[in-house]
Short mmCIF file of C-alpha atoms in Angstrom, two decimals:
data_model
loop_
_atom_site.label_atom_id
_atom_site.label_comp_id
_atom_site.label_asym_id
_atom_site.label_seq_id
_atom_site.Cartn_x
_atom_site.Cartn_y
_atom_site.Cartn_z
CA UNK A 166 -56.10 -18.28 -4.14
CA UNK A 167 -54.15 -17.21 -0.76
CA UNK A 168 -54.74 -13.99 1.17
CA UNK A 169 -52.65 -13.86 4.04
CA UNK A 170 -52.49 -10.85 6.16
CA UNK A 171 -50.34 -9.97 9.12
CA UNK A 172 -51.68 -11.47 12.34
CA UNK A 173 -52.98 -9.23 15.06
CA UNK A 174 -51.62 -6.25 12.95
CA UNK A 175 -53.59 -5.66 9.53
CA UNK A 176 -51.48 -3.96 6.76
CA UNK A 177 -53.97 -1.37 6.55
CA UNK A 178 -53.51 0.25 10.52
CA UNK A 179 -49.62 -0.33 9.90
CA UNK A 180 -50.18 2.13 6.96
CA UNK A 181 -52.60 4.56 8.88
CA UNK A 182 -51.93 4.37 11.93
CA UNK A 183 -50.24 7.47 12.79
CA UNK A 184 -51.67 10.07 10.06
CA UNK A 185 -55.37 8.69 10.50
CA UNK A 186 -55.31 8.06 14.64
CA UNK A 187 -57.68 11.70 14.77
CA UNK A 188 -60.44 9.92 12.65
CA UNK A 189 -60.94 6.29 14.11
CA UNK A 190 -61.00 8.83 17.65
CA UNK A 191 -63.49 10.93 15.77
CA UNK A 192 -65.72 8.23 14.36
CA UNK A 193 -65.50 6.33 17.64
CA UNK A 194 -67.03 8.56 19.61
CA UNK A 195 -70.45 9.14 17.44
CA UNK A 196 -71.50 5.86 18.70
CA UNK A 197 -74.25 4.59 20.37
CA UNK A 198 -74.71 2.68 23.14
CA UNK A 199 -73.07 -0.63 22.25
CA UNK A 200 -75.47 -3.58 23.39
CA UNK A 201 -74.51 -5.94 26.30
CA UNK A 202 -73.49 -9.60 24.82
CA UNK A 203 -73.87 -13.27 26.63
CA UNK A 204 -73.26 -16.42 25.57
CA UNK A 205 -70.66 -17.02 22.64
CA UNK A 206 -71.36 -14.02 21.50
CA UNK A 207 -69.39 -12.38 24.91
CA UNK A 208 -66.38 -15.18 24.56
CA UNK A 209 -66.34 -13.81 21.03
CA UNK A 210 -66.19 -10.31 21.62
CA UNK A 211 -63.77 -10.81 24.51
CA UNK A 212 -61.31 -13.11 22.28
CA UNK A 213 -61.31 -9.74 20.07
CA UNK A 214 -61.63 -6.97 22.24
CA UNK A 215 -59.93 -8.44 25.54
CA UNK A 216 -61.03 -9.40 28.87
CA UNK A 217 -63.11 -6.15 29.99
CA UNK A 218 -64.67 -6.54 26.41
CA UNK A 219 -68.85 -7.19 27.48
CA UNK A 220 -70.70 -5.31 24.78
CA UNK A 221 -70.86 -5.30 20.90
CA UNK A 222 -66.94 -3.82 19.82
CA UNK A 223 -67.15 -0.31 18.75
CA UNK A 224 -63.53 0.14 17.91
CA UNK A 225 -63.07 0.26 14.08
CA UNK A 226 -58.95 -0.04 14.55
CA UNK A 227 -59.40 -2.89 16.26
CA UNK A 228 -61.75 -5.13 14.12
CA UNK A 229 -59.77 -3.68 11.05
CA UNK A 230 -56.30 -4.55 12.88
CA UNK A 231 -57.66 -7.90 13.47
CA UNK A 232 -58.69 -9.33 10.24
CA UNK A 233 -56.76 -9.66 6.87
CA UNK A 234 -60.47 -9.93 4.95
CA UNK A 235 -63.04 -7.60 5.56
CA UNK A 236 -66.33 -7.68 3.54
CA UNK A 237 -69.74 -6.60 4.20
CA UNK A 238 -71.87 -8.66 2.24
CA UNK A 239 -70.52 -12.11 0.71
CA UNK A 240 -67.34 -13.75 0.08
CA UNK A 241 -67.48 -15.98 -2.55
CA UNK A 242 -64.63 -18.69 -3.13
CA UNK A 243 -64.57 -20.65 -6.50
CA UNK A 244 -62.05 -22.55 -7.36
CA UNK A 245 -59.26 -24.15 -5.33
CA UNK A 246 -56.86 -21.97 -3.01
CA UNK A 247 -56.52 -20.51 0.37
CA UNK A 248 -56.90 -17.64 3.00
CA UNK A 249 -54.01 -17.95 5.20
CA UNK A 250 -54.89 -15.03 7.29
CA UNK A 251 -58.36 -13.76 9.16
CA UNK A 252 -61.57 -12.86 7.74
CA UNK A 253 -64.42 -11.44 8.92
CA UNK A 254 -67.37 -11.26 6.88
CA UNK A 255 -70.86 -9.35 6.90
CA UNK A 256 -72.79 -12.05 5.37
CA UNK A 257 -72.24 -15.06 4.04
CA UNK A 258 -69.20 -17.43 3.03
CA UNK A 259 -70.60 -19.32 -0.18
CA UNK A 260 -67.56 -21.88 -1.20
CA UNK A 261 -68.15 -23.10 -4.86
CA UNK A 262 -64.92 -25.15 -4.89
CA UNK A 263 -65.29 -28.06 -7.38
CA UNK A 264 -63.70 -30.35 -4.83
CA UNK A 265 -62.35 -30.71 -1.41
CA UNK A 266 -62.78 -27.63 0.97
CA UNK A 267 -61.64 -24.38 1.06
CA UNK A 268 -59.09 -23.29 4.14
CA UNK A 269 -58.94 -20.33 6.09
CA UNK A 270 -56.45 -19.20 8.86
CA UNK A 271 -53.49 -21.95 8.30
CA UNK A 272 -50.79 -19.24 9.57
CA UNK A 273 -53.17 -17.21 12.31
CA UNK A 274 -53.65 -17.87 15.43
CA UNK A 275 -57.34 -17.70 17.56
CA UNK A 276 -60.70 -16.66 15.92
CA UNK A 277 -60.01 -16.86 12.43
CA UNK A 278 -62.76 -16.11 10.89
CA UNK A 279 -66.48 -13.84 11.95
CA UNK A 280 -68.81 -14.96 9.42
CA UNK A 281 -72.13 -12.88 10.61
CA UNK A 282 -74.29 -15.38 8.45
CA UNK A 283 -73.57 -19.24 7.98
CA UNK A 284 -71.40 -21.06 4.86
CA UNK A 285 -73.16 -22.04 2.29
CA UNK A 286 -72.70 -23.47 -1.47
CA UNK A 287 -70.98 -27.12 -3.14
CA UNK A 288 -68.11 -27.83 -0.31
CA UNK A 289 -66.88 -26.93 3.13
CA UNK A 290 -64.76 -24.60 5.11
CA UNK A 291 -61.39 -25.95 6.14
CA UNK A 292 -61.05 -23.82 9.60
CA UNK A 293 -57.05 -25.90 10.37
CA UNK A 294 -58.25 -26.72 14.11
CA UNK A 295 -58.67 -22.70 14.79
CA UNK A 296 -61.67 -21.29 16.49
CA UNK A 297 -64.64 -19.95 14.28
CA UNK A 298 -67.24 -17.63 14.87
CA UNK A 299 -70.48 -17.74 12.78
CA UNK A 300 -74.30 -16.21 13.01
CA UNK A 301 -76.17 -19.36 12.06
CA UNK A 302 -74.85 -22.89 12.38
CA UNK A 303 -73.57 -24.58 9.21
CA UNK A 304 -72.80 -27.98 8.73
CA UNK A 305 -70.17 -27.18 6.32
CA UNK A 306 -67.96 -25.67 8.68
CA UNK A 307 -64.71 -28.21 9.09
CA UNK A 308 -61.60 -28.51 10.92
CA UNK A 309 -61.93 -26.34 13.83
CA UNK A 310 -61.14 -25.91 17.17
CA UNK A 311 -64.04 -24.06 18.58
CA UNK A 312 -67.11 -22.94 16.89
CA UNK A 313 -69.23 -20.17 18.48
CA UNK A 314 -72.76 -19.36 17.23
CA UNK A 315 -72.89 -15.46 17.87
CA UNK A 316 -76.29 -14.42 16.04
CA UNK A 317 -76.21 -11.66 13.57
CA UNK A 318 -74.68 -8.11 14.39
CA UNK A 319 -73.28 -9.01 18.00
CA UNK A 320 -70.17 -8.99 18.75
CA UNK A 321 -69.41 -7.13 15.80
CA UNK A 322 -72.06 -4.87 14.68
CA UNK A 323 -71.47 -5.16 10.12
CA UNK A 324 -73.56 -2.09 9.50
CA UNK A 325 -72.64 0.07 12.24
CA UNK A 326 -69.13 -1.18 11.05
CA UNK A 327 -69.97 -0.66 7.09
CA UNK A 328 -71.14 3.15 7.99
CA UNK A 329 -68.00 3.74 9.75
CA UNK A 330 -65.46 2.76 7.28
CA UNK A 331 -67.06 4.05 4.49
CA UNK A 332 -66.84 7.34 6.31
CA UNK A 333 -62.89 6.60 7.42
CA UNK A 334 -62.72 5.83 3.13
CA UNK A 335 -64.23 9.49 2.42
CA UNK A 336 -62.15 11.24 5.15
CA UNK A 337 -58.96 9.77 3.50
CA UNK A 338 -60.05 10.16 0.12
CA UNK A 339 -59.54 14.06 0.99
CA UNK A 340 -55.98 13.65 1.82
CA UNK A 341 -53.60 14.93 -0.37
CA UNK A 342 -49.76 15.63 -0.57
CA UNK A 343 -48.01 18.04 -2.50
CA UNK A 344 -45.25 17.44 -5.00
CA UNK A 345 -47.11 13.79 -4.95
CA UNK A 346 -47.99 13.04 -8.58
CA UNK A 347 -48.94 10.00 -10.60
CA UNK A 348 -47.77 9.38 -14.40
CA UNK A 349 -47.42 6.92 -17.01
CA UNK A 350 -43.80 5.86 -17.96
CA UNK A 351 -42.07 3.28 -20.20
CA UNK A 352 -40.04 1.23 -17.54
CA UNK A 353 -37.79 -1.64 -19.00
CA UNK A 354 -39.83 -1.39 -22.42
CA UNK A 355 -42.83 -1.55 -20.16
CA UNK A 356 -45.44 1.12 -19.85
CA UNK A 357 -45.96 1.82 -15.86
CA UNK A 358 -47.52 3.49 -13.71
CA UNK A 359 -44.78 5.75 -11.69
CA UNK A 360 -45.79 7.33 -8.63
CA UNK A 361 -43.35 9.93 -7.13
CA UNK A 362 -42.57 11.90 -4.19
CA UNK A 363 -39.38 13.32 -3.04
CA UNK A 364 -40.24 15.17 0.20
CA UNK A 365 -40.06 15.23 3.77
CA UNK A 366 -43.78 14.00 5.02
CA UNK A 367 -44.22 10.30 6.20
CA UNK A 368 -47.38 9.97 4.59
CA UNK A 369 -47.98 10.66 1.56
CA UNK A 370 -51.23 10.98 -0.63
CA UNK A 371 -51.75 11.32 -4.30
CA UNK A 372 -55.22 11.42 -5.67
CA UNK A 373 -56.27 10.03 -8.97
CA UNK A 374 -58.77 11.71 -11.40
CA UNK A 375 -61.40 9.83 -13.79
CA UNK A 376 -58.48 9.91 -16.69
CA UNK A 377 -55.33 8.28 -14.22
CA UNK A 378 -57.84 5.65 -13.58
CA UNK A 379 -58.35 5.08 -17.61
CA UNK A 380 -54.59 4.74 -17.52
CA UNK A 381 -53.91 2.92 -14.13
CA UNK A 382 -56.37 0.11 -15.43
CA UNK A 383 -54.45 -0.38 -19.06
CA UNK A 384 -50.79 -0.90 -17.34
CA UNK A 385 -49.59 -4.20 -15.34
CA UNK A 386 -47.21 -2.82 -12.88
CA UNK A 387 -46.94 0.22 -10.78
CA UNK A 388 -43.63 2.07 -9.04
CA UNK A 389 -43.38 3.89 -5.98
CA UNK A 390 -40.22 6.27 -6.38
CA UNK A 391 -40.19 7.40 -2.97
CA UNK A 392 -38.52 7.98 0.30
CA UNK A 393 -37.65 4.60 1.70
CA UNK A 394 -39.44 5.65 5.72
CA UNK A 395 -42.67 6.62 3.69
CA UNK A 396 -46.31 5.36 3.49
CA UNK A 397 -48.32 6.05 0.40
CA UNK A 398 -51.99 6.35 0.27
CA UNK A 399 -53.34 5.95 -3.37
CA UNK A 400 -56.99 7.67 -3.34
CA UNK A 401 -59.54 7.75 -5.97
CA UNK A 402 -63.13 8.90 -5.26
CA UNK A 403 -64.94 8.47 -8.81
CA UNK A 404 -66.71 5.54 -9.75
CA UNK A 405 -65.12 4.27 -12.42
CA UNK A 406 -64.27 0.74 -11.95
CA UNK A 407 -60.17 -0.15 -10.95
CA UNK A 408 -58.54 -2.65 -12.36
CA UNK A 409 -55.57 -3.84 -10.01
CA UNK A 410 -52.14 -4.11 -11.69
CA UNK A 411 -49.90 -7.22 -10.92
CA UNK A 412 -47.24 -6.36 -10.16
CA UNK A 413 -45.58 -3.43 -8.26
CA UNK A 414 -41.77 -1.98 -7.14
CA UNK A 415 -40.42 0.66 -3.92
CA UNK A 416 -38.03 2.10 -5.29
CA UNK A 417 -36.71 -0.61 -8.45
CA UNK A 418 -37.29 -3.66 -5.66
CA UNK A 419 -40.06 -6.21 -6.76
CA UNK A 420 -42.84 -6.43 -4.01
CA UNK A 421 -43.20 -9.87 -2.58
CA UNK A 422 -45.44 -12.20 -0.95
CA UNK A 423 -46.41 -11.67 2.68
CA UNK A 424 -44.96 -15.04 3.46
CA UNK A 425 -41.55 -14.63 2.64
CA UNK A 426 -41.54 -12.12 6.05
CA UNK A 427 -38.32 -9.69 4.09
CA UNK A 428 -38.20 -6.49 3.63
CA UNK A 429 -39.76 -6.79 0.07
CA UNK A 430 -42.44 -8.22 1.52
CA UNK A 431 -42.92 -5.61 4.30
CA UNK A 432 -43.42 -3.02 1.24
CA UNK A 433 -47.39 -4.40 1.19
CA UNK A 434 -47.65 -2.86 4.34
CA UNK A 435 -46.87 0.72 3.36
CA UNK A 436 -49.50 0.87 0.33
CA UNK A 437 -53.29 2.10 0.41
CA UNK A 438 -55.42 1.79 -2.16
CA UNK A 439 -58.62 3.66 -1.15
CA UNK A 440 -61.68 3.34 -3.29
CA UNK A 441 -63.74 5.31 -1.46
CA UNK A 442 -66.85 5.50 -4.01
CA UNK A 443 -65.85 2.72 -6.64
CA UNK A 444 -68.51 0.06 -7.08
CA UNK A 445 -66.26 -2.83 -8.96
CA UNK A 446 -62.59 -3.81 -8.61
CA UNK A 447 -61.10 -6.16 -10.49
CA UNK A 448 -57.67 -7.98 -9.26
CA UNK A 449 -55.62 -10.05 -11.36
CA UNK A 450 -55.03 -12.72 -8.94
CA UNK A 451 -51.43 -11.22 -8.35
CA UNK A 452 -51.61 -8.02 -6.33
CA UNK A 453 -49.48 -6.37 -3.47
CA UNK A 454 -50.24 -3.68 -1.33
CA UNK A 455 -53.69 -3.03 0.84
CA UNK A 456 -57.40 -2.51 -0.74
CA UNK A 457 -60.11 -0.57 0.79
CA UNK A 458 -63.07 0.11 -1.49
CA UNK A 459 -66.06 -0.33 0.98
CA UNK A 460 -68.86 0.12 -1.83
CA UNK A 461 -67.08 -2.38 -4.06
CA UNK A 462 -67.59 -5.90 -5.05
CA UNK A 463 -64.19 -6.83 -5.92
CA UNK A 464 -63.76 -9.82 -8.36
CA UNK A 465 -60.75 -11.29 -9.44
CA UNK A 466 -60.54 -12.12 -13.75
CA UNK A 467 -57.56 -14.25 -14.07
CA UNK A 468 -57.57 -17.66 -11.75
CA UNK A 469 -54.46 -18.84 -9.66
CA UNK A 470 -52.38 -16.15 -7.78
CA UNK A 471 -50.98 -14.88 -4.94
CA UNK A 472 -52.50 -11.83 -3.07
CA UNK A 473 -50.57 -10.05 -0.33
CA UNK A 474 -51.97 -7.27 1.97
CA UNK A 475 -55.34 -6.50 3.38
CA UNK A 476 -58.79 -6.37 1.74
CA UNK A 477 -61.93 -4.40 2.89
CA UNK A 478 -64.51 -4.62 0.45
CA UNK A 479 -68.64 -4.55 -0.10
CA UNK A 480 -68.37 -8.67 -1.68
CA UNK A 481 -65.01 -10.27 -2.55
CA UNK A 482 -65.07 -13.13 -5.22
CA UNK A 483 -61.36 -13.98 -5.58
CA UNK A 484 -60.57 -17.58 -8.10
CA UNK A 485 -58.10 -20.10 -7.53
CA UNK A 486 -54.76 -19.24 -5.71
CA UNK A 487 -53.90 -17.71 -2.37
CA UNK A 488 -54.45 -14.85 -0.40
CA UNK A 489 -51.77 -13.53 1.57
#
């Protein structure tokens, strides 16, 4: 499996960026005194958050502009695949590959990858000669350039940072747009999910009840029929469990990897899917467009893919394939 995300800029601040700038302010300054850093855990925190950066990083743009993988607890790997992009991760990595070792960052640059805990499980962590950051030391970390030992919670603080985005989650999850709806259509002797919007605002909301979920999870492709300058932010706040479709058109033009850097690609960018209260998403192993359920575990129920945009979840246990 291969997640790649954008370097430096995350899919999910290219989508918020402008309509959500008043809430990473807000929850950025209900903070407390961040704690002074030494050791690796300061070259971290400055590799991150820049030169002046000497305390524990209370900017939630930034770490969420950084990595391509966010998760809170543990990501799990099984099978054979890939992150090409970042990931940070709250807990542990625990790589259950049957054989050979599981890569992360092959097409970033820097620190590509915060692990707060250590790597555990059956095989290693290819790191492709890139700096790595972890909490405790692991012998199963391979392949990298530098590798810092940061302790838990220092440079980046995962519950302060958990807290905050599930509160960024909430405060989106109340965004709505009007004229913005969400229905089920037969599209090429398919039945889709067609979301449509033909107004003037940039962003653009629409908010699913308990019953769109019901149908959401029983189609296999969803299209955006929308201004071509918009960004769409697809809320639900139930907790009903999602299952991601796997496939997904702007405007009759087939979404595509991250890699292929086009403008069908760029369309992963200008999706949200925000979860805010969902406790299980399932992927199919091919999804496009951003995730951010931060009270999820999000496992994946078909093996070998391609996902392309950026993930914050609770746990992550994606199969075999690549993330994007």
């Amino acid at each position: 499996m291969k997640v790649r995300e954008k370097c430096r800029i995350a899919a999910l601040v290219v989508v918020m960026a402008l309509v959500l700038a008043p809430v990473f302010t807000m929850l950025d300054q209900a903070k407390v005194v961040a704690a002074s850093l030494s050791g690796d855990a300061l070259s971290v925190a400055k590799i991150i958050g820049g030169d002046a950066q000497c305390t524990t990083i209370e900017d939630t743009n930034l770490i969420l502009s950084e990595f391509g993988v966010v998760t809170f607890d543990d990501y799990e790997v099984n099978g054979i695949g890939d992150t090409e992009g970042k990931i940070a991760v709250g807990r542990n990595v625990v790589v259950n590959t049957s054989s050979g070792a599981y890569s992360v960052g092959s097409k970033a640059t820097g620190l590509v990858a915060y692990i707060n805990g250590t790597i555990t499980g059956k095989n290693s962590l290819n790191f492709n000669s890139k700096d790595v950051a972890l909490g405790k030391d692991s012998s199963e970390a391979n392949a990298y350039s530098t590798k810092y030992i940061v302790g838990n919670n220092t440079a980046i603080d995962f519950p302060q940072l958990k807290s905050k985005v599930q509160k960024l989650s909430e405060q989106i999850s109340k965004t709505t747009t009007q004229g913005a709806n969400a229905n089920l259509q037969s599209v090429n002797g398919e039945l889709s999910m067609v979301i449509s919007y033909q107004g003037n605002e940039k962003e653009v909301a629409v908010n699913f009840s308990d019953s769109d979920v019901v149908r959401f999870n029983s189609i296999r492709a969803v299209y955006f029929n929308v201004p071509d300058s918009c960004r769409v932010i697809v809320n639900y706040s139930g907790t009903s469990s999602v299952i991601m479709p796997s496939s997904a058109y702007w405007n009759n033009e087939q979404f595509q990897q991250d890699s292929n850097h086009n403008k069908q690609s760029g369309y992963n960018s200008r999706v949200l899917y925000n979860f805010s209260n969902t406790e299980l998403v399932k992927m199919r192993m091919l999804s496009f467009g951003c995730v951010m359920a931060p009270k999820a575990k999000c496992e994946c129920i078909e093996s070998y893919g391609h996902l392309s945009g950026q993930f914050i979840f609770k746990s992550f246990i994606p199969k075999s394939g690549r993330l994007k």
